[in-house]
PDB file of C-alpha atoms in Angstrom:
ATOM      1  CA  MET A   1       4.206  81.909 -29.716  1.00  0.00           C
ATOM      2  CA  GLU A   2       1.223  79.590 -30.459  1.00  0.00           C
ATOM      3  CA  LEU A   3       0.678  76.798 -27.715  1.00  0.00           C
ATOM      4  CA  ARG A   4      -0.499  73.450 -29.132  1.00  0.00           C
ATOM      5  CA  PHE A   5      -1.619  70.525 -27.057  1.00  0.00           C
ATOM      6  CA  GLN A   6      -1.432  67.114 -27.908  1.00  0.00           C
ATOM      7  CA  TYR A   7      -3.748  64.801 -27.021  1.00  0.00           C
ATOM      8  CA  GLY A   8      -2.750  60.831 -26.376  1.00  0.00           C
ATOM      9  CA  PHE A   9      -0.504  59.213 -24.501  1.00  0.00           C
ATOM     10  CA  THR A  10       3.202  58.737 -24.587  1.00  0.00           C
ATOM     11  CA  LEU A  11       5.399  55.680 -25.033  1.00  0.00           C
ATOM     12  CA  ALA A  12       6.291  55.588 -21.607  1.00  0.00           C
ATOM     13  CA  GLU A  13       2.765  56.321 -20.262  1.00  0.00           C
ATOM     14  CA  THR A  14       1.635  52.820 -22.551  1.00  0.00           C
ATOM     15  CA  LEU A  15       4.165  51.085 -21.435  1.00  0.00           C
ATOM     16  CA  ILE A  16       3.743  51.519 -17.965  1.00  0.00           C
ATOM     17  CA  ALA A  17      -0.471  51.105 -18.021  1.00  0.00           C
ATOM     18  CA  THR A  18       0.251  47.560 -20.206  1.00  0.00           C
ATOM     19  CA  ALA A  19       2.530  46.877 -17.326  1.00  0.00           C
ATOM     20  CA  ILE A  20      -0.176  47.436 -14.676  1.00  0.00           C
ATOM     21  CA  LEU A  21      -2.541  45.127 -16.835  1.00  0.00           C
ATOM     22  CA  ALA A  22      -0.412  42.478 -16.978  1.00  0.00           C
ATOM     23  CA  VAL A  23       0.241  42.262 -13.515  1.00  0.00           C
ATOM     24  CA  GLY A  24      -3.402  42.438 -12.590  1.00  0.00           C
ATOM     25  CA  ALA A  25      -4.255  39.922 -14.885  1.00  0.00           C
ATOM     26  CA  ASP A  26      -1.835  37.735 -13.775  1.00  0.00           C
ATOM     27  CA  ALA A  27      -2.961  37.901 -10.290  1.00  0.00           C
ATOM     28  CA  ILE A  28      -6.474  37.207 -11.339  1.00  0.00           C
ATOM     29  CA  VAL A  29      -5.606  34.420 -13.004  1.00  0.00           C
ATOM     30  CA  GLY A  30      -3.458  32.839 -10.490  1.00  0.00           C
ATOM     31  CA  GLY A  31      -6.126  33.569  -8.324  1.00  0.00           C
ATOM     32  CA  ILE A  32      -8.713  31.755 -10.093  1.00  0.00           C
ATOM     33  CA  ALA A  33      -5.949  28.881 -11.179  1.00  0.00           C
ATOM     34  CA  GLY A  34      -5.338  28.503  -7.276  1.00  0.00           C
ATOM     35  CA  ARG A  35      -9.358  28.270  -6.531  1.00  0.00           C
ATOM     36  CA  VAL A  36      -9.504  25.467  -9.305  1.00  0.00           C
ATOM     37  CA  GLU A  37      -7.032  23.323  -8.077  1.00  0.00           C
ATOM     38  CA  ARG A  38      -8.599  23.565  -4.111  1.00  0.00           C
ATOM     39  CA  MET A  39     -11.590  22.776  -5.676  1.00  0.00           C
ATOM     40  CA  ARG A  40     -10.344  19.460  -7.552  1.00  0.00           C
ATOM     41  CA  ILE A  41      -8.437  18.536  -4.120  1.00  0.00           C
ATOM     42  CA  GLU A  42     -11.847  19.214  -2.370  1.00  0.00           C
ATOM     43  CA  ARG A  43     -13.472  16.528  -4.980  1.00  0.00           C
ATOM     44  CA  ALA A  44     -10.783  14.184  -4.511  1.00  0.00           C
ATOM     45  CA  LYS A  45     -11.074  13.861  -0.713  1.00  0.00           C
ATOM     46  CA  GLN A  46     -14.971  13.559  -1.336  1.00  0.00           C
ATOM     47  CA  GLU A  47     -14.598  10.876  -3.988  1.00  0.00           C
ATOM     48  CA  ILE A  48     -12.177   8.969  -1.863  1.00  0.00           C
ATOM     49  CA  ALA A  49     -14.456   9.294   1.062  1.00  0.00           C
ATOM     50  CA  GLN A  50     -17.365   7.674  -1.234  1.00  0.00           C
ATOM     51  CA  ILE A  51     -15.260   5.257  -2.313  1.00  0.00           C
ATOM     52  CA  GLU A  52     -14.292   4.106   1.225  1.00  0.00           C
ATOM     53  CA  THR A  53     -17.962   3.855   2.392  1.00  0.00           C
ATOM     54  CA  ALA A  54     -18.502   1.707  -0.791  1.00  0.00           C
ATOM     55  CA  LEU A  55     -15.709  -0.631   0.333  1.00  0.00           C
ATOM     56  CA  GLU A  56     -17.282  -0.896   3.840  1.00  0.00           C
ATOM     57  CA  ALA A  57     -20.586  -1.732   2.201  1.00  0.00           C
ATOM     58  CA  TYR A  58     -19.000  -4.385   0.252  1.00  0.00           C
ATOM     59  CA  ARG A  59     -17.263  -5.552   3.200  1.00  0.00           C
ATOM     60  CA  THR A  60     -20.472  -5.699   5.373  1.00  0.00           C
ATOM     61  CA  ARG A  61     -21.984  -7.884   2.268  1.00  0.00           C
ATOM     62  CA  HIS A  62     -19.195 -10.283   1.630  1.00  0.00           C
ATOM     63  CA  HIS A  63     -17.197 -10.051   5.030  1.00  0.00           C
ATOM     64  CA  GLU A  64     -14.280  -8.993   3.324  1.00  0.00           C
ATOM     65  CA  LEU A  65     -12.915  -6.354   1.695  1.00  0.00           C
ATOM     66  CA  PRO A  66     -12.639  -6.432  -2.113  1.00  0.00           C
ATOM     67  CA  GLY A  67      -9.366  -7.542  -4.379  1.00  0.00           C
ATOM     68  CA  SER A  68      -9.820  -4.385  -6.278  1.00  0.00           C
ATOM     69  CA  LEU A  69     -12.204  -1.330  -6.963  1.00  0.00           C
ATOM     70  CA  ALA A  70     -13.661  -3.451  -9.863  1.00  0.00           C
ATOM     71  CA  ASP A  71     -15.176  -5.595  -7.545  1.00  0.00           C
ATOM     72  CA  LEU A  72     -17.546  -3.032  -6.446  1.00  0.00           C
ATOM     73  CA  GLY A  73     -19.553  -3.463  -9.613  1.00  0.00           C
ATOM     74  CA  ALA A  74     -19.387   0.430 -10.796  1.00  0.00           C
ATOM     75  CA  THR A  75     -16.706   1.855 -12.844  1.00  0.00           C
ATOM     76  CA  ALA A  76     -14.343   3.410 -10.453  1.00  0.00           C
ATOM     77  CA  PRO A  77     -14.322   6.945 -11.162  1.00  0.00           C
ATOM     78  CA  LEU A  78     -11.465   8.959 -12.475  1.00  0.00           C
ATOM     79  CA  ASP A  79      -9.510  11.450  -9.883  1.00  0.00           C
ATOM     80  CA  PRO A  80      -9.872  15.068 -10.699  1.00  0.00           C
ATOM     81  CA  TRP A  81      -7.038  15.130 -12.784  1.00  0.00           C
ATOM     82  CA  GLY A  82      -8.112  12.294 -15.072  1.00  0.00           C
ATOM     83  CA  HIS A  83      -6.098   9.218 -13.271  1.00  0.00           C
ATOM     84  CA  PRO A  84      -7.573   6.349 -11.672  1.00  0.00           C
ATOM     85  CA  TYR A  85      -7.677   6.285  -7.713  1.00  0.00           C
ATOM     86  CA  GLU A  86      -5.182   3.515  -6.410  1.00  0.00           C
ATOM     87  CA  TYR A  87      -6.586   1.090  -4.129  1.00  0.00           C
ATOM     88  CA  VAL A  88      -4.121  -1.718  -2.500  1.00  0.00           C
ATOM     89  CA  ASN A  89      -5.989  -4.586  -0.249  1.00  0.00           C
ATOM     90  CA  PHE A  90      -3.213  -5.678   1.854  1.00  0.00           C
ATOM     91  CA  ASP A  91      -4.865  -9.008   2.528  1.00  0.00           C
ATOM     92  CA  ALA A  92      -5.431  -9.558  -1.487  1.00  0.00           C
ATOM     93  CA  SER A  93      -1.545  -8.204  -2.155  1.00  0.00           C
ATOM     94  CA  GLY A  94       0.440  -8.332   0.745  1.00  0.00           C
ATOM     95  CA  THR A  95       2.131  -5.027   1.627  1.00  0.00           C
ATOM     96  CA  VAL A  96       4.157  -4.382  -1.486  1.00  0.00           C
ATOM     97  CA  GLY A  97       3.039  -0.896  -2.406  1.00  0.00           C
ATOM     98  CA  GLN A  98       1.944  -0.152   0.860  1.00  0.00           C
ATOM     99  CA  ARG A  99       1.921   3.493   1.247  1.00  0.00           C
ATOM    100  CA  ASN A 100       4.030   4.990   4.252  1.00  0.00           C
ATOM    101  CA  TYR A 101       5.329   7.977   6.112  1.00  0.00           C
ATOM    102  CA  ASP A 102       9.101   7.900   6.928  1.00  0.00           C
ATOM    103  CA  GLY A 103       8.872   3.868   7.037  1.00  0.00           C
ATOM    104  CA  LEU A 104       5.635   3.841   9.101  1.00  0.00           C
ATOM    105  CA  PRO A 105       2.536   2.527   7.513  1.00  0.00           C
ATOM    106  CA  ILE A 106      -0.506   5.055   6.862  1.00  0.00           C
ATOM    107  CA  ASN A 107      -2.991   2.197   7.285  1.00  0.00           C
ATOM    108  CA  SER A 108      -3.382  -1.194   8.626  1.00  0.00           C
ATOM    109  CA  GLU A 109      -5.919  -2.976   6.032  1.00  0.00           C
ATOM    110  CA  TYR A 110      -5.868  -1.025   2.515  1.00  0.00           C
ATOM    111  CA  ASP A 111      -4.648   2.316   1.100  1.00  0.00           C
ATOM    112  CA  LEU A 112      -6.712   4.471  -1.105  1.00  0.00           C
ATOM    113  CA  TYR A 113      -5.236   7.564  -2.913  1.00  0.00           C
ATOM    114  CA  SER A 114      -4.910   9.892  -5.674  1.00  0.00           C
ATOM    115  CA  PHE A 115      -1.634  10.657  -7.562  1.00  0.00           C
ATOM    116  CA  GLY A 116      -2.647  14.204  -7.519  1.00  0.00           C
ATOM    117  CA  PRO A 117      -2.029  17.058  -9.712  1.00  0.00           C
ATOM    118  CA  ASP A 118       1.297  15.895 -10.876  1.00  0.00           C
ATOM    119  CA  GLY A 119      -0.016  12.244 -11.638  1.00  0.00           C
ATOM    120  CA  HIS A 120       3.243  10.952  -9.963  1.00  0.00           C
ATOM    121  CA  THR A 121       3.830   9.299  -6.604  1.00  0.00           C
ATOM    122  CA  ASP A 122       6.206   7.329  -4.342  1.00  0.00           C
ATOM    123  CA  ALA A 123       5.267   4.670  -1.668  1.00  0.00           C
ATOM    124  CA  ASP A 124       6.632   7.205   1.011  1.00  0.00           C
ATOM    125  CA  LEU A 125       4.534  10.371   1.726  1.00  0.00           C
ATOM    126  CA  TRP A 126       7.569  12.011   3.119  1.00  0.00           C
ATOM    127  CA  SER A 127       9.129  12.076  -0.677  1.00  0.00           C
ATOM    128  CA  GLU A 128       8.592  15.189  -2.776  1.00  0.00           C
ATOM    129  CA  THR A 129       6.979  13.335  -5.300  1.00  0.00           C
ATOM    130  CA  ALA A 130       4.075  12.207  -2.965  1.00  0.00           C
ATOM    131  CA  ARG A 131       3.687  15.243  -1.661  1.00  0.00           C
ATOM    132  CA  ASP A 132       0.867  16.347  -3.883  1.00  0.00           C
ATOM    133  CA  ASP A 133      -1.293  12.939  -3.407  1.00  0.00           C
ATOM    134  CA  ILE A 134      -4.631  12.859  -1.810  1.00  0.00           C
ATOM    135  CA  VAL A 135      -4.548   9.903   0.377  1.00  0.00           C
ATOM    136  CA  ARG A 136      -6.812   8.079   2.564  1.00  0.00           C
ATOM    137  CA  ALA A 137      -4.725   7.399   6.340  1.00  0.00           C
ATOM    138  CA  ARG A 138      -5.032   6.233   9.907  1.00  0.00           C
ATOM    139  CA  ASP A 139      -7.711   3.947   8.386  1.00  0.00           C
ATOM    140  CA  GLY A 140      -9.860   6.572   7.392  1.00  0.00           C
ATOM    141  CA  SER A 141      -9.653   9.105  10.177  1.00  0.00           C
ATOM    142  CA  PHE A 142      -7.322  11.384   7.980  1.00  0.00           C
ATOM    143  CA  VAL A 143      -8.191  12.044   4.200  1.00  0.00           C
ATOM    144  CA  GLY A 144      -6.086  14.796   2.173  1.00  0.00           C
ATOM    145  CA  SER A 145      -2.889  15.810   0.692  1.00  0.00           C
ATOM    146  CA  GLY A 146       0.225  13.704   1.545  1.00  0.00           C
ATOM    147  CA  ALA A 147       1.741  17.320   2.657  1.00  0.00           C
ATOM    148  CA  ASP A 148      -0.817  17.758   5.275  1.00  0.00           C
ATOM    149  CA  PHE A 149      -0.602  14.035   6.815  1.00  0.00           C
TER     150      PHE A 149
END
């Protein structure tokens, strides 16, 4: 009787190896996507802080807050997800659209925020729609996601 060795992989071995590679690739892509999203959130927080600085410089020069971001003279940047930053000056527009958390206002003079990754928002940060928004709150002592407020 002659022994013959066969070289190669069985179908089962090939499927198992493919499954392992797919799971590993998914983990890597998920990790990269998560890192990219965290970088976008950090960029939005930094840009909100920069806009806040520009608003305060405007207040110093004109003794009032601007009515809109366009009054700052430069084109307002888009947030990392491609949406304009939102600014609500309570002196110019009253408290219509004022952000709140469970019914309590989060700022006393103006709101400044990004709609976040989903591009949708709600005035109440407690709502699910607003949880991913990047907001300025506590009159600037907090800048972060609605979920972290």
